[in-house]
mmCIF file of C-alpha atoms and ligand atoms in Angstrom:
data_model
loop_
_atom_site.group_PDB
_atom_site.id
_atom_site.type_symbol
_atom_site.label_atom_id
_atom_site.label_comp_id
_atom_site.label_asym_id
_atom_site.label_seq_id
_atom_site.Cartn_x
_atom_site.Cartn_y
_atom_site.Cartn_z
ATOM 1 C CA MET A 1 -8.961 9.002 -28.089
ATOM 2 C CA ARG A 2 -7.720 5.450 -27.478
ATOM 3 C CA ILE A 3 -10.151 2.546 -27.875
ATOM 4 C CA ILE A 4 -9.498 -0.839 -26.275
ATOM 5 C CA LYS A 5 -11.337 -3.479 -28.308
ATOM 6 C CA ASN A 6 -11.776 -7.216 -28.020
ATOM 7 C CA ILE A 7 -11.970 -7.193 -24.230
ATOM 8 C CA GLY A 8 -12.953 -10.716 -23.103
ATOM 9 C CA SER A 9 -14.236 -9.253 -19.842
ATOM 10 C CA LEU A 10 -14.008 -5.807 -18.328
ATOM 11 C CA VAL A 11 -13.836 -6.320 -14.565
ATOM 12 C CA GLY A 12 -13.990 -4.113 -11.491
ATOM 13 C CA ILE A 13 -16.721 -1.732 -12.667
ATOM 14 C CA VAL A 14 -17.833 0.499 -9.796
ATOM 15 C CA PRO A 15 -20.283 3.455 -9.765
ATOM 16 C CA PRO A 16 -18.536 6.796 -9.097
ATOM 17 C CA GLU A 17 -20.156 7.356 -5.702
ATOM 18 C CA VAL A 18 -18.840 4.052 -4.276
ATOM 19 C CA ARG A 19 -15.468 4.773 -2.654
ATOM 20 C CA ARG A 20 -14.979 1.484 -0.761
ATOM 21 C CA LYS A 21 -16.663 -1.903 -0.384
ATOM 22 C CA VAL A 22 -17.664 -3.272 3.005
ATOM 23 C CA GLY A 23 -19.201 -6.493 4.331
ATOM 24 C CA ALA A 24 -21.125 -8.599 1.791
ATOM 25 C CA ARG A 25 -20.383 -6.034 -0.945
ATOM 26 C CA MET A 26 -16.762 -7.171 -0.854
ATOM 27 C CA ASN A 27 -17.877 -10.288 -2.698
ATOM 28 C CA GLU A 28 -19.206 -8.312 -5.668
ATOM 29 C CA VAL A 29 -17.078 -7.605 -8.736
ATOM 30 C CA ALA A 30 -19.158 -6.195 -11.601
ATOM 31 C CA SER A 31 -18.054 -6.995 -15.133
ATOM 32 C CA ILE A 32 -19.088 -6.852 -18.787
ATOM 33 C CA ARG A 33 -18.269 -9.716 -21.145
ATOM 34 C CA ASP A 34 -17.168 -8.835 -24.696
ATOM 35 C CA ALA A 35 -16.528 -5.166 -24.000
ATOM 36 C CA TYR A 36 -14.782 -2.014 -25.216
ATOM 37 C CA LEU A 37 -13.335 0.907 -23.252
ATOM 38 C CA THR A 38 -12.339 4.388 -24.437
ATOM 39 C CA ILE A 39 -9.634 6.618 -22.975
ATOM 40 C CA GLU A 40 -9.364 10.391 -23.412
ATOM 41 C CA GLY A 41 -6.037 11.807 -22.262
ATOM 42 C CA ASP A 42 -5.289 9.907 -19.048
ATOM 43 C CA THR A 43 -8.929 9.271 -18.141
ATOM 44 C CA ILE A 44 -11.499 6.505 -18.673
ATOM 45 C CA LYS A 45 -14.056 8.119 -20.992
ATOM 46 C CA ASP A 46 -16.598 5.387 -21.593
ATOM 47 C CA PHE A 47 -17.084 1.632 -21.739
ATOM 48 C CA GLY A 48 -19.743 -0.908 -22.565
ATOM 49 C CA HIS A 49 -20.627 -3.965 -24.619
ATOM 50 C CA SER A 50 -18.764 -4.304 -27.922
ATOM 51 C CA SER A 51 -22.007 -3.864 -29.858
ATOM 52 C CA GLU A 52 -22.054 -0.222 -28.620
ATOM 53 C CA CYS A 53 -18.419 0.540 -29.418
ATOM 54 C CA PRO A 54 -18.057 3.948 -31.122
ATOM 55 C CA GLU A 55 -16.743 4.237 -34.689
ATOM 56 C CA VAL A 56 -12.966 4.518 -34.876
ATOM 57 C CA GLY A 57 -11.995 8.021 -36.055
ATOM 58 C CA SER A 58 -8.844 8.770 -38.053
ATOM 59 C CA SER A 59 -7.094 10.256 -35.000
ATOM 60 C CA ASP A 60 -8.079 7.393 -32.685
ATOM 61 C CA GLU A 61 -5.661 4.701 -31.590
ATOM 62 C CA VAL A 62 -6.992 1.143 -31.309
ATOM 63 C CA ILE A 63 -5.589 -1.219 -28.695
ATOM 64 C CA ASP A 64 -6.433 -4.883 -29.203
ATOM 65 C CA ALA A 65 -7.006 -6.744 -25.912
ATOM 66 C CA VAL A 66 -7.033 -10.056 -27.836
ATOM 67 C CA GLY A 67 -9.798 -11.468 -25.652
ATOM 68 C CA GLY A 68 -7.967 -10.737 -22.402
ATOM 69 C CA MET A 69 -9.414 -9.239 -19.282
ATOM 70 C CA VAL A 70 -9.165 -5.498 -18.623
ATOM 71 C CA MET A 71 -9.000 -4.517 -14.965
ATOM 72 C CA PRO A 72 -7.897 -1.534 -12.877
ATOM 73 C CA MET A 73 -4.230 -1.598 -11.878
ATOM 74 C CA PHE A 74 -3.621 -2.639 -8.278
ATOM 75 C CA CYS A 75 -3.295 0.062 -5.618
ATOM 76 C CA ASP A 76 -0.712 -0.442 -2.881
ATOM 77 C CA ALA A 77 -1.673 1.573 0.208
ATOM 78 C CA HIS A 78 1.334 0.678 2.384
ATOM 79 C CA THR A 79 4.987 0.584 1.330
ATOM 80 C CA HIS A 80 8.428 1.585 2.543
ATOM 81 C CA ILE A 81 10.148 1.472 -0.864
ATOM 82 C CA CYS A 82 12.315 4.536 -0.259
ATOM 83 C CA TYR A 83 15.229 2.657 1.302
ATOM 84 C CA ALA A 84 18.919 2.150 0.628
ATOM 85 C CA GLY A 85 20.584 -1.196 -0.027
ATOM 86 C CA SER A 86 19.099 -4.323 1.496
ATOM 87 C CA ARG A 87 19.096 -6.398 4.678
ATOM 88 C CA GLU A 88 20.176 -9.785 3.401
ATOM 89 C CA GLN A 89 22.317 -10.497 6.463
ATOM 90 C CA GLU A 90 19.189 -10.266 8.633
ATOM 91 C CA PHE A 91 17.441 -12.624 6.234
ATOM 92 C CA ILE A 92 20.141 -15.146 7.065
ATOM 93 C CA ASP A 93 19.861 -14.349 10.798
ATOM 94 C CA LYS A 94 16.131 -15.095 10.510
ATOM 95 C CA ILE A 95 16.807 -18.384 8.749
ATOM 96 C CA ASN A 96 19.098 -19.222 11.654
ATOM 97 C CA GLY A 97 16.316 -18.595 14.145
ATOM 98 C CA LEU A 98 16.303 -14.951 15.247
ATOM 99 C CA SER A 99 12.924 -13.184 15.377
ATOM 100 C CA TYR A 100 12.118 -9.723 13.974
ATOM 101 C CA GLU A 101 12.040 -8.359 17.545
ATOM 102 C CA GLU A 102 15.399 -9.951 18.438
ATOM 103 C CA ILE A 103 17.054 -8.453 15.368
ATOM 104 C CA ALA A 104 15.595 -5.025 16.205
ATOM 105 C CA ALA A 105 16.671 -5.314 19.873
ATOM 106 C CA ARG A 106 20.273 -5.952 18.751
ATOM 107 C CA GLY A 107 20.258 -2.608 16.943
ATOM 108 C CA GLY A 108 19.589 -4.158 13.545
ATOM 109 C CA GLY A 109 16.340 -3.903 11.638
ATOM 110 C CA ILE A 110 15.000 -0.414 10.996
ATOM 111 C CA LEU A 111 18.121 1.196 12.558
ATOM 112 C CA ASN A 112 20.300 -0.775 10.138
ATOM 113 C CA SER A 113 18.312 0.715 7.235
ATOM 114 C CA ALA A 114 18.645 4.179 8.809
ATOM 115 C CA ASP A 115 22.450 3.844 8.830
ATOM 116 C CA LEU A 116 22.457 2.758 5.183
ATOM 117 C CA LEU A 117 20.138 5.596 4.179
ATOM 118 C CA HIS A 118 22.247 8.166 6.002
ATOM 119 C CA ALA A 119 25.284 7.105 3.974
ATOM 120 C CA THR A 120 23.417 7.244 0.637
ATOM 121 C CA SER A 121 23.120 10.393 -1.488
ATOM 122 C CA GLU A 122 19.716 11.824 -2.331
ATOM 123 C CA ASP A 123 20.240 11.081 -6.041
ATOM 124 C CA ASP A 124 21.213 7.487 -5.353
ATOM 125 C CA LEU A 125 18.231 7.017 -3.041
ATOM 126 C CA TYR A 126 15.987 8.420 -5.776
ATOM 127 C CA SER A 127 17.420 5.960 -8.338
ATOM 128 C CA GLN A 128 16.965 2.992 -6.005
ATOM 129 C CA THR A 129 13.387 4.025 -5.186
ATOM 130 C CA MET A 130 12.457 4.606 -8.833
ATOM 131 C CA GLU A 131 13.776 1.184 -9.724
ATOM 132 C CA ARG A 132 11.329 -0.323 -7.226
ATOM 133 C CA VAL A 133 8.506 1.854 -8.587
ATOM 134 C CA ARG A 134 9.244 0.571 -12.101
ATOM 135 C CA GLU A 135 9.320 -2.992 -10.825
ATOM 136 C CA MET A 136 5.928 -2.514 -9.152
ATOM 137 C CA ILE A 137 4.371 -0.911 -12.234
ATOM 138 C CA GLY A 138 5.630 -3.884 -14.262
ATOM 139 C CA LYS A 139 3.803 -6.171 -11.864
ATOM 140 C CA GLY A 140 0.562 -4.246 -12.258
ATOM 141 C CA THR A 141 0.509 -1.586 -9.527
ATOM 142 C CA GLY A 142 -0.620 1.902 -10.560
ATOM 143 C CA ALA A 143 -0.852 3.747 -7.218
ATOM 144 C CA ILE A 144 1.679 3.562 -4.382
ATOM 145 C CA GLU A 145 1.801 5.037 -0.901
ATOM 146 C CA ILE A 146 5.408 5.521 0.267
ATOM 147 C CA LYS A 147 6.505 6.146 3.853
ATOM 148 C CA SER A 148 9.532 7.834 5.352
ATOM 149 C CA GLY A 149 10.873 6.286 8.552
ATOM 150 C CA TYR A 150 14.424 5.208 7.715
ATOM 151 C CA GLY A 151 15.776 8.703 8.453
ATOM 152 C CA LEU A 152 15.027 9.001 12.174
ATOM 153 C CA THR A 153 16.765 12.400 12.299
ATOM 154 C CA THR A 154 15.020 15.557 11.089
ATOM 155 C CA GLU A 155 17.550 15.973 8.306
ATOM 156 C CA ASP A 156 17.293 12.403 7.021
ATOM 157 C CA GLU A 157 13.499 12.227 7.326
ATOM 158 C CA LEU A 158 13.279 15.378 5.169
ATOM 159 C CA LYS A 159 15.757 13.838 2.732
ATOM 160 C CA MET A 160 13.541 10.765 2.326
ATOM 161 C CA LEU A 161 10.420 12.866 1.867
ATOM 162 C CA ARG A 162 12.123 15.025 -0.766
ATOM 163 C CA VAL A 163 13.013 11.838 -2.650
ATOM 164 C CA ILE A 164 9.388 10.645 -2.421
ATOM 165 C CA LYS A 165 8.248 14.044 -3.732
ATOM 166 C CA ARG A 166 10.613 13.701 -6.678
ATOM 167 C CA VAL A 167 9.248 10.202 -7.359
ATOM 168 C CA LYS A 168 5.735 11.672 -7.262
ATOM 169 C CA GLU A 169 6.716 14.296 -9.838
ATOM 170 C CA THR A 170 8.532 11.953 -12.202
ATOM 171 C CA SER A 171 6.759 8.594 -12.061
ATOM 172 C CA PRO A 172 3.591 7.770 -14.008
ATOM 173 C CA ALA A 173 2.168 6.023 -10.920
ATOM 174 C CA ILE A 174 -0.086 7.876 -8.464
ATOM 175 C CA ILE A 175 2.073 8.443 -5.364
ATOM 176 C CA LYS A 176 1.076 9.460 -1.823
ATOM 177 C CA SER A 177 3.592 10.388 0.847
ATOM 178 C CA THR A 178 3.513 9.475 4.541
ATOM 179 C CA PHE A 179 5.707 10.843 7.329
ATOM 180 C CA LEU A 180 6.741 7.959 9.625
ATOM 181 C CA GLY A 181 9.354 9.601 11.853
ATOM 182 C CA ALA A 182 8.067 7.401 14.711
ATOM 183 C CA HIS A 183 9.114 4.163 13.015
ATOM 184 C CA ALA A 184 11.825 3.488 15.626
ATOM 185 C CA VAL A 185 13.779 5.602 18.100
ATOM 186 C CA GLY A 186 16.775 7.142 16.298
ATOM 187 C CA ARG A 187 20.185 5.889 17.467
ATOM 188 C CA ALA A 188 21.169 9.230 18.981
ATOM 189 C CA PHE A 189 18.127 8.961 21.275
ATOM 190 C CA SER A 190 18.713 5.405 22.460
ATOM 191 C CA GLY A 191 17.135 5.008 25.922
ATOM 192 C CA ARG A 192 15.484 8.440 25.602
ATOM 193 C CA GLN A 193 12.273 7.521 23.804
ATOM 194 C CA GLU A 194 10.204 10.415 25.233
ATOM 195 C CA GLU A 195 12.782 12.912 24.008
ATOM 196 C CA TYR A 196 12.631 11.341 20.559
ATOM 197 C CA VAL A 197 8.841 11.755 20.595
ATOM 198 C CA ASP A 198 9.423 15.432 21.518
ATOM 199 C CA LEU A 199 11.683 15.743 18.468
ATOM 200 C CA VAL A 200 9.053 14.142 16.205
ATOM 201 C CA CYS A 201 6.325 16.476 17.497
ATOM 202 C CA GLU A 202 8.249 19.704 17.974
ATOM 203 C CA GLU A 203 10.708 19.642 15.095
ATOM 204 C CA MET A 204 9.972 16.983 12.489
ATOM 205 C CA ILE A 205 6.203 17.390 12.011
ATOM 206 C CA PRO A 206 6.316 21.204 11.776
ATOM 207 C CA ALA A 207 9.164 20.982 9.224
ATOM 208 C CA VAL A 208 7.442 18.277 7.139
ATOM 209 C CA ALA A 209 4.142 20.179 7.132
ATOM 210 C CA SER A 210 5.602 23.598 6.375
ATOM 211 C CA GLN A 211 7.530 22.158 3.410
ATOM 212 C CA GLY A 212 4.431 20.338 2.125
ATOM 213 C CA LEU A 213 6.269 17.010 2.044
ATOM 214 C CA ALA A 214 3.596 14.570 3.252
ATOM 215 C CA GLU A 215 -0.128 13.945 3.188
ATOM 216 C CA TYR A 216 -0.199 11.432 6.042
ATOM 217 C CA VAL A 217 1.379 10.842 9.456
ATOM 218 C CA ASP A 218 2.062 7.291 10.651
ATOM 219 C CA VAL A 219 3.381 5.714 13.888
ATOM 220 C CA PHE A 220 4.649 2.187 14.596
ATOM 221 C CA CYS A 221 2.448 1.576 17.654
ATOM 222 C CA ASP A 222 3.564 -1.823 18.897
ATOM 223 C CA GLU A 223 5.401 -3.791 21.562
ATOM 224 C CA GLY A 224 8.992 -2.514 21.738
ATOM 225 C CA PHE A 225 8.258 0.525 19.530
ATOM 226 C CA PHE A 226 5.804 3.354 20.438
ATOM 227 C CA THR A 227 3.068 3.251 23.102
ATOM 228 C CA PRO A 228 -0.590 4.189 22.505
ATOM 229 C CA GLU A 229 -0.034 7.377 24.567
ATOM 230 C CA GLN A 230 2.968 8.426 22.476
ATOM 231 C CA THR A 231 1.056 7.497 19.343
ATOM 232 C CA ALA A 232 -1.904 9.674 20.365
ATOM 233 C CA ARG A 233 0.387 12.633 20.927
ATOM 234 C CA ILE A 234 2.102 12.241 17.545
ATOM 235 C CA LEU A 235 -1.163 11.785 15.645
ATOM 236 C CA GLU A 236 -2.720 14.815 17.351
ATOM 237 C CA THR A 237 0.296 16.924 16.463
ATOM 238 C CA GLY A 238 0.105 15.673 12.889
ATOM 239 C CA VAL A 239 -3.606 16.481 12.637
ATOM 240 C CA ASN A 240 -2.937 19.987 13.983
ATOM 241 C CA HIS A 241 -0.452 20.420 11.130
ATOM 242 C CA GLY A 242 -2.893 19.198 8.477
ATOM 243 C CA LEU A 243 -1.634 15.600 8.208
ATOM 244 C CA ILE A 244 -4.110 12.703 8.138
ATOM 245 C CA PRO A 245 -3.282 9.713 10.398
ATOM 246 C CA LYS A 246 -2.486 6.210 9.205
ATOM 247 C CA ILE A 247 -1.034 3.698 11.613
ATOM 248 C CA HIS A 248 1.048 0.526 12.080
ATOM 249 C CA ALA A 249 -0.599 -1.544 14.795
ATOM 250 C CA ASN A 250 -1.146 -5.042 16.169
ATOM 251 C CA GLU A 251 1.713 -6.647 14.282
ATOM 252 C CA LEU A 252 3.678 -7.889 17.270
ATOM 253 C CA SER A 253 1.020 -7.619 20.006
ATOM 254 C CA CYS A 254 -2.527 -6.360 20.671
ATOM 255 C CA SER A 255 -1.066 -2.883 20.982
ATOM 256 C CA GLY A 256 -4.167 -0.716 21.408
ATOM 257 C CA GLY A 257 -3.055 1.004 18.227
ATOM 258 C CA VAL A 258 -6.254 0.281 16.302
ATOM 259 C CA GLN A 259 -8.306 2.097 18.945
ATOM 260 C CA VAL A 260 -5.912 5.073 19.000
ATOM 261 C CA GLY A 261 -5.953 5.252 15.205
ATOM 262 C CA VAL A 262 -9.743 5.179 14.946
ATOM 263 C CA ALA A 263 -10.088 7.744 17.759
ATOM 264 C CA HIS A 264 -7.900 10.119 15.733
ATOM 265 C CA GLY A 265 -9.762 9.613 12.472
ATOM 266 C CA ALA A 266 -7.106 7.452 10.804
ATOM 267 C CA LEU A 267 -7.685 6.790 7.118
ATOM 268 C CA SER A 268 -6.295 3.290 7.644
ATOM 269 C CA VAL A 269 -4.998 1.064 10.435
ATOM 270 C CA ASP A 270 -2.437 -1.351 9.082
ATOM 271 C CA HIS A 271 -0.862 -4.772 9.812
ATOM 272 C CA LEU A 272 -3.472 -6.272 12.219
ATOM 273 C CA GLU A 273 -1.861 -9.694 12.454
ATOM 274 C CA ARG A 274 -3.208 -9.920 16.020
ATOM 275 C CA THR A 275 -6.721 -8.683 16.678
ATOM 276 C CA GLY A 276 -9.798 -9.634 18.699
ATOM 277 C CA GLU A 277 -13.336 -8.383 19.247
ATOM 278 C CA ALA A 278 -12.135 -5.057 20.668
ATOM 279 C CA GLU A 279 -10.441 -4.072 17.405
ATOM 280 C CA ILE A 280 -13.513 -4.931 15.335
ATOM 281 C CA GLU A 281 -15.760 -2.984 17.719
ATOM 282 C CA ALA A 282 -13.483 0.037 17.508
ATOM 283 C CA LEU A 283 -13.651 -0.039 13.705
ATOM 284 C CA GLU A 284 -17.426 -0.459 13.405
ATOM 285 C CA GLY A 285 -19.115 2.724 12.217
ATOM 286 C CA SER A 286 -15.791 4.427 11.445
ATOM 287 C CA LEU A 287 -14.392 5.648 8.118
ATOM 288 C CA THR A 288 -11.075 3.876 8.828
ATOM 289 C CA MET A 289 -9.980 1.079 6.473
ATOM 290 C CA PRO A 290 -8.353 -1.939 8.171
ATOM 291 C CA THR A 291 -5.406 -2.818 5.938
ATOM 292 C CA MET A 292 -3.703 -6.195 6.155
ATOM 293 C CA LEU A 293 -0.226 -7.002 4.891
ATOM 294 C CA PRO A 294 -0.015 -10.757 4.242
ATOM 295 C CA GLY A 295 3.420 -10.381 2.615
ATOM 296 C CA SER A 296 4.922 -9.590 6.019
ATOM 297 C CA SER A 297 3.067 -12.489 7.675
ATOM 298 C CA PHE A 298 4.525 -14.714 4.949
ATOM 299 C CA PHE A 299 8.073 -13.405 5.252
ATOM 300 C CA LEU A 300 8.230 -13.228 9.065
ATOM 301 C CA GLY A 301 6.114 -16.316 9.783
ATOM 302 C CA LEU A 302 3.527 -14.270 11.694
ATOM 303 C CA PRO A 303 -0.170 -15.110 11.925
ATOM 304 C CA TYR A 304 -2.292 -13.823 9.025
ATOM 305 C CA GLY A 305 -4.872 -11.145 9.773
ATOM 306 C CA LYS A 306 -8.395 -12.420 10.464
ATOM 307 C CA ALA A 307 -9.852 -10.771 7.391
ATOM 308 C CA LYS A 308 -12.951 -12.973 7.323
ATOM 309 C CA ASP A 309 -13.972 -11.895 10.847
ATOM 310 C CA PHE A 310 -13.749 -8.258 9.783
ATOM 311 C CA ILE A 311 -15.820 -8.831 6.645
ATOM 312 C CA ASN A 312 -18.389 -10.957 8.487
ATOM 313 C CA SER A 313 -18.797 -8.056 10.937
ATOM 314 C CA GLY A 314 -19.733 -5.806 8.027
ATOM 315 C CA LEU A 315 -16.347 -4.105 7.670
ATOM 316 C CA GLY A 316 -14.231 -3.734 4.558
ATOM 317 C CA ILE A 317 -10.558 -4.659 4.396
ATOM 318 C CA ALA A 318 -7.718 -3.579 2.135
ATOM 319 C CA LEU A 319 -4.585 -5.533 1.282
ATOM 320 C CA ALA A 320 -1.185 -3.950 0.648
ATOM 321 C CA SER A 321 2.349 -5.205 0.099
ATOM 322 C CA ASP A 322 4.290 -3.455 2.917
ATOM 323 C CA TYR A 323 7.261 -3.610 0.484
ATOM 324 C CA ASN A 324 10.284 -2.935 2.732
ATOM 325 C CA PRO A 325 13.733 -4.449 3.343
ATOM 326 C CA GLY A 326 12.963 -6.013 6.745
ATOM 327 C CA SER A 327 9.568 -7.649 6.770
ATOM 328 C CA SER A 328 8.332 -7.831 3.186
ATOM 329 C CA PRO A 329 10.927 -7.491 0.440
ATOM 330 C CA SER A 330 8.386 -7.706 -2.388
ATOM 331 C CA GLY A 331 5.869 -5.318 -3.912
ATOM 332 C CA ASP A 332 4.001 -7.885 -5.965
ATOM 333 C CA MET A 333 0.297 -7.182 -5.389
ATOM 334 C CA ARG A 334 -0.715 -10.243 -7.379
ATOM 335 C CA PHE A 335 1.159 -12.365 -4.829
ATOM 336 C CA VAL A 336 -0.562 -10.372 -2.058
ATOM 337 C CA MET A 337 -3.919 -11.181 -3.669
ATOM 338 C CA ALA A 338 -2.932 -14.851 -3.819
ATOM 339 C CA LEU A 339 -1.920 -14.850 -0.130
ATOM 340 C CA GLY A 340 -5.279 -13.224 0.640
ATOM 341 C CA CYS A 341 -7.021 -16.184 -0.999
ATOM 342 C CA ILE A 342 -4.706 -19.005 0.054
ATOM 343 C CA LYS A 343 -3.798 -17.944 3.598
ATOM 344 C CA MET A 344 -6.656 -15.668 4.647
ATOM 345 C CA ARG A 345 -9.372 -17.614 2.826
ATOM 346 C CA LEU A 346 -10.710 -14.579 1.033
ATOM 347 C CA THR A 347 -12.740 -15.292 -2.070
ATOM 348 C CA PRO A 348 -11.042 -14.075 -5.268
ATOM 349 C CA GLU A 349 -13.662 -11.301 -5.442
ATOM 350 C CA GLN A 350 -12.939 -10.162 -1.869
ATOM 351 C CA ALA A 351 -9.185 -10.241 -2.505
ATOM 352 C CA PHE A 352 -9.621 -8.367 -5.801
ATOM 353 C CA ASN A 353 -11.620 -5.580 -4.115
ATOM 354 C CA ALA A 354 -9.117 -5.487 -1.239
ATOM 355 C CA CYS A 355 -6.226 -4.962 -3.697
ATOM 356 C CA THR A 356 -7.967 -2.395 -5.920
ATOM 357 C CA LEU A 357 -10.818 -0.159 -4.686
ATOM 358 C CA ASN A 358 -10.308 -0.650 -0.945
ATOM 359 C CA SER A 359 -6.554 -0.212 -1.163
ATOM 360 C CA ALA A 360 -7.180 2.966 -3.188
ATOM 361 C CA TYR A 361 -9.463 4.142 -0.361
ATOM 362 C CA ALA A 362 -6.800 3.314 2.257
ATOM 363 C CA MET A 363 -4.379 5.682 0.508
ATOM 364 C CA GLY A 364 -6.955 8.371 -0.228
ATOM 365 C CA VAL A 365 -7.184 7.935 -4.011
ATOM 366 C CA SER A 366 -10.415 5.996 -4.510
ATOM 367 C CA ASP A 367 -11.907 9.074 -6.222
ATOM 368 C CA ILE A 368 -9.386 8.643 -9.074
ATOM 369 C CA ALA A 369 -8.191 5.022 -8.968
ATOM 370 C CA GLY A 370 -9.022 1.443 -8.018
ATOM 371 C CA SER A 371 -11.891 0.669 -10.392
ATOM 372 C CA ILE A 372 -13.323 0.869 -13.884
ATOM 373 C CA THR A 373 -15.316 4.085 -13.524
ATOM 374 C CA LYS A 374 -15.881 6.904 -16.016
ATOM 375 C CA GLY A 375 -13.649 9.848 -15.139
ATOM 376 C CA LYS A 376 -11.105 7.826 -13.174
ATOM 377 C CA ARG A 377 -7.473 7.596 -14.208
ATOM 378 C CA ALA A 378 -7.031 5.023 -16.996
ATOM 379 C CA ASN A 379 -4.435 2.971 -15.112
ATOM 380 C CA LEU A 380 -5.337 -0.404 -16.567
ATOM 381 C CA LEU A 381 -4.074 -3.935 -16.981
ATOM 382 C CA ILE A 382 -4.821 -5.963 -20.071
ATOM 383 C CA THR A 383 -4.360 -9.597 -19.115
ATOM 384 C CA LYS A 384 -3.671 -12.673 -21.170
ATOM 385 C CA PRO A 385 -6.919 -14.574 -21.730
ATOM 386 C CA LEU A 386 -8.060 -15.715 -18.244
ATOM 387 C CA SER A 387 -11.091 -17.799 -17.397
ATOM 388 C CA SER A 388 -11.925 -15.725 -14.294
ATOM 389 C CA ILE A 389 -10.331 -13.436 -11.717
ATOM 390 C CA ALA A 390 -9.749 -16.548 -9.592
ATOM 391 C CA SER A 391 -6.953 -17.573 -11.954
ATOM 392 C CA ILE A 392 -4.975 -14.426 -11.051
ATOM 393 C CA ALA A 393 -4.575 -15.874 -7.547
ATOM 394 C CA TYR A 394 -4.723 -19.578 -8.435
ATOM 395 C CA ASN A 395 -1.906 -19.589 -11.023
ATOM 396 C CA TYR A 396 -0.023 -17.210 -8.792
ATOM 397 C CA LEU A 397 3.370 -17.558 -10.465
ATOM 398 C CA THR A 398 2.218 -17.712 -14.096
ATOM 399 C CA PRO A 399 2.718 -14.397 -15.900
ATOM 400 C CA PHE A 400 -0.739 -12.913 -16.525
ATOM 401 C CA ILE A 401 -0.193 -9.378 -17.831
ATOM 402 C CA ARG A 402 -0.255 -8.733 -21.584
ATOM 403 C CA GLN A 403 -0.100 -4.928 -21.510
ATOM 404 C CA ILE A 404 -0.053 -2.097 -18.994
ATOM 405 C CA ILE A 405 -1.696 1.266 -19.651
ATOM 406 C CA ILE A 406 -0.610 3.930 -17.166
HETATM 407 O O1 NIG B 1 5.605 -2.442 8.194
HETATM 408 N N1 NIG B 1 6.463 -2.807 11.202
HETATM 409 C C1 NIG B 1 7.155 -1.815 11.006
HETATM 410 N N2 NIG B 1 7.686 -1.395 9.865
HETATM 411 C C2 NIG B 1 7.842 -2.154 8.704
HETATM 412 C C3 NIG B 1 9.104 -2.922 8.705
HETATM 413 C C4 NIG B 1 10.210 -2.035 8.531
HETATM 414 C C5 NIG B 1 11.537 -2.720 8.525
HETATM 415 O O2 NIG B 1 11.743 -3.772 9.135
HETATM 416 O O3 NIG B 1 12.393 -2.139 7.865
HETATM 417 C C6 NIG B 1 6.638 -3.018 8.474
HETATM 418 O O4 NIG B 1 6.689 -4.243 8.583
HETATM 419 FE FE1 FE B 2 4.903 -1.042 7.211
#
């Protein structure tokens, strides 16, 4: 057994039956001051006030938290970290005034990443992806959803998903895999979008499902990408093959994607930079987690999602990094939490829940991650002494992690 002692405050305690926080509950973060926590194997065994700490046995290992905070590692429910190279030239194009849509319309953007990925070996792609996983773990993330979507041919989509599977088998982080063949229309299908959708439904999804390479199916349902009708067809096909829908929607326009996602039982609907009453109404009463990606609003200069409106309507929200080479080249969930507070006016408690339990829910792992709960995976951060969780977001560039347990 491992015993963490001298915990200044143990934060993010959640009862086992609570799998997400919605509405006013998003403002609650339960904690114990002056605490201990025990770990058996890879699991949280027990915790409580220091006065109840069990005797240290000869085979036990003691970890001294030195008065720091202990919290669950962040969960990142939306990333595209399986990519090759980078897109620095487009970064410069953006500085010089081109928009994300203009870059994509010129054949850059996602198609540029698809060309790079095609020319990269599976081993090299694995190394590049693992380097990003290690970077994210070092910044406090313990669970990562990773999407395909830079293949855009059956062969290259399967290549990406095999790499993600290998990451899942070899990384200490909890990994979930999402098939995003409908991220853009592959070059060979330029001008033949319907035929590309046929390929996704008739060839890619059956191959992905039969090889057990993904848990989720995702579509980029937005202006200039896939329509709500095409999205519905792809999600239905995915569901028929045992994949659970997640979706990209309302980034570039009010796409109707939220409604399509909810109608198909999506676990999460993601982006949501542009939403109104209709999106909130569609989400009310559903099990779908709206997931906002402030890192891409920051990088692309887009509006930030109206998280407060969602919460005031009684909904929960999750935050994720969207780590990818085109719209959010960072997987730093602490920065995401800070953007949640600074740009979306979330309270530190709301942002904390959005980056831990609710993001775990949005990637289907809130039964094993995202909170301090007996029986959950002991993926924990020991922080330097902090006065409150607000300082994680407030001092957003000051290193705050003392030790990572994963
Ligand atoms: O979530 N919006 C679509 N897909 C990614 C960006 C992918 C890219 O530009 O490479 C996103 O922002
Ligand atoms: Fe994305």
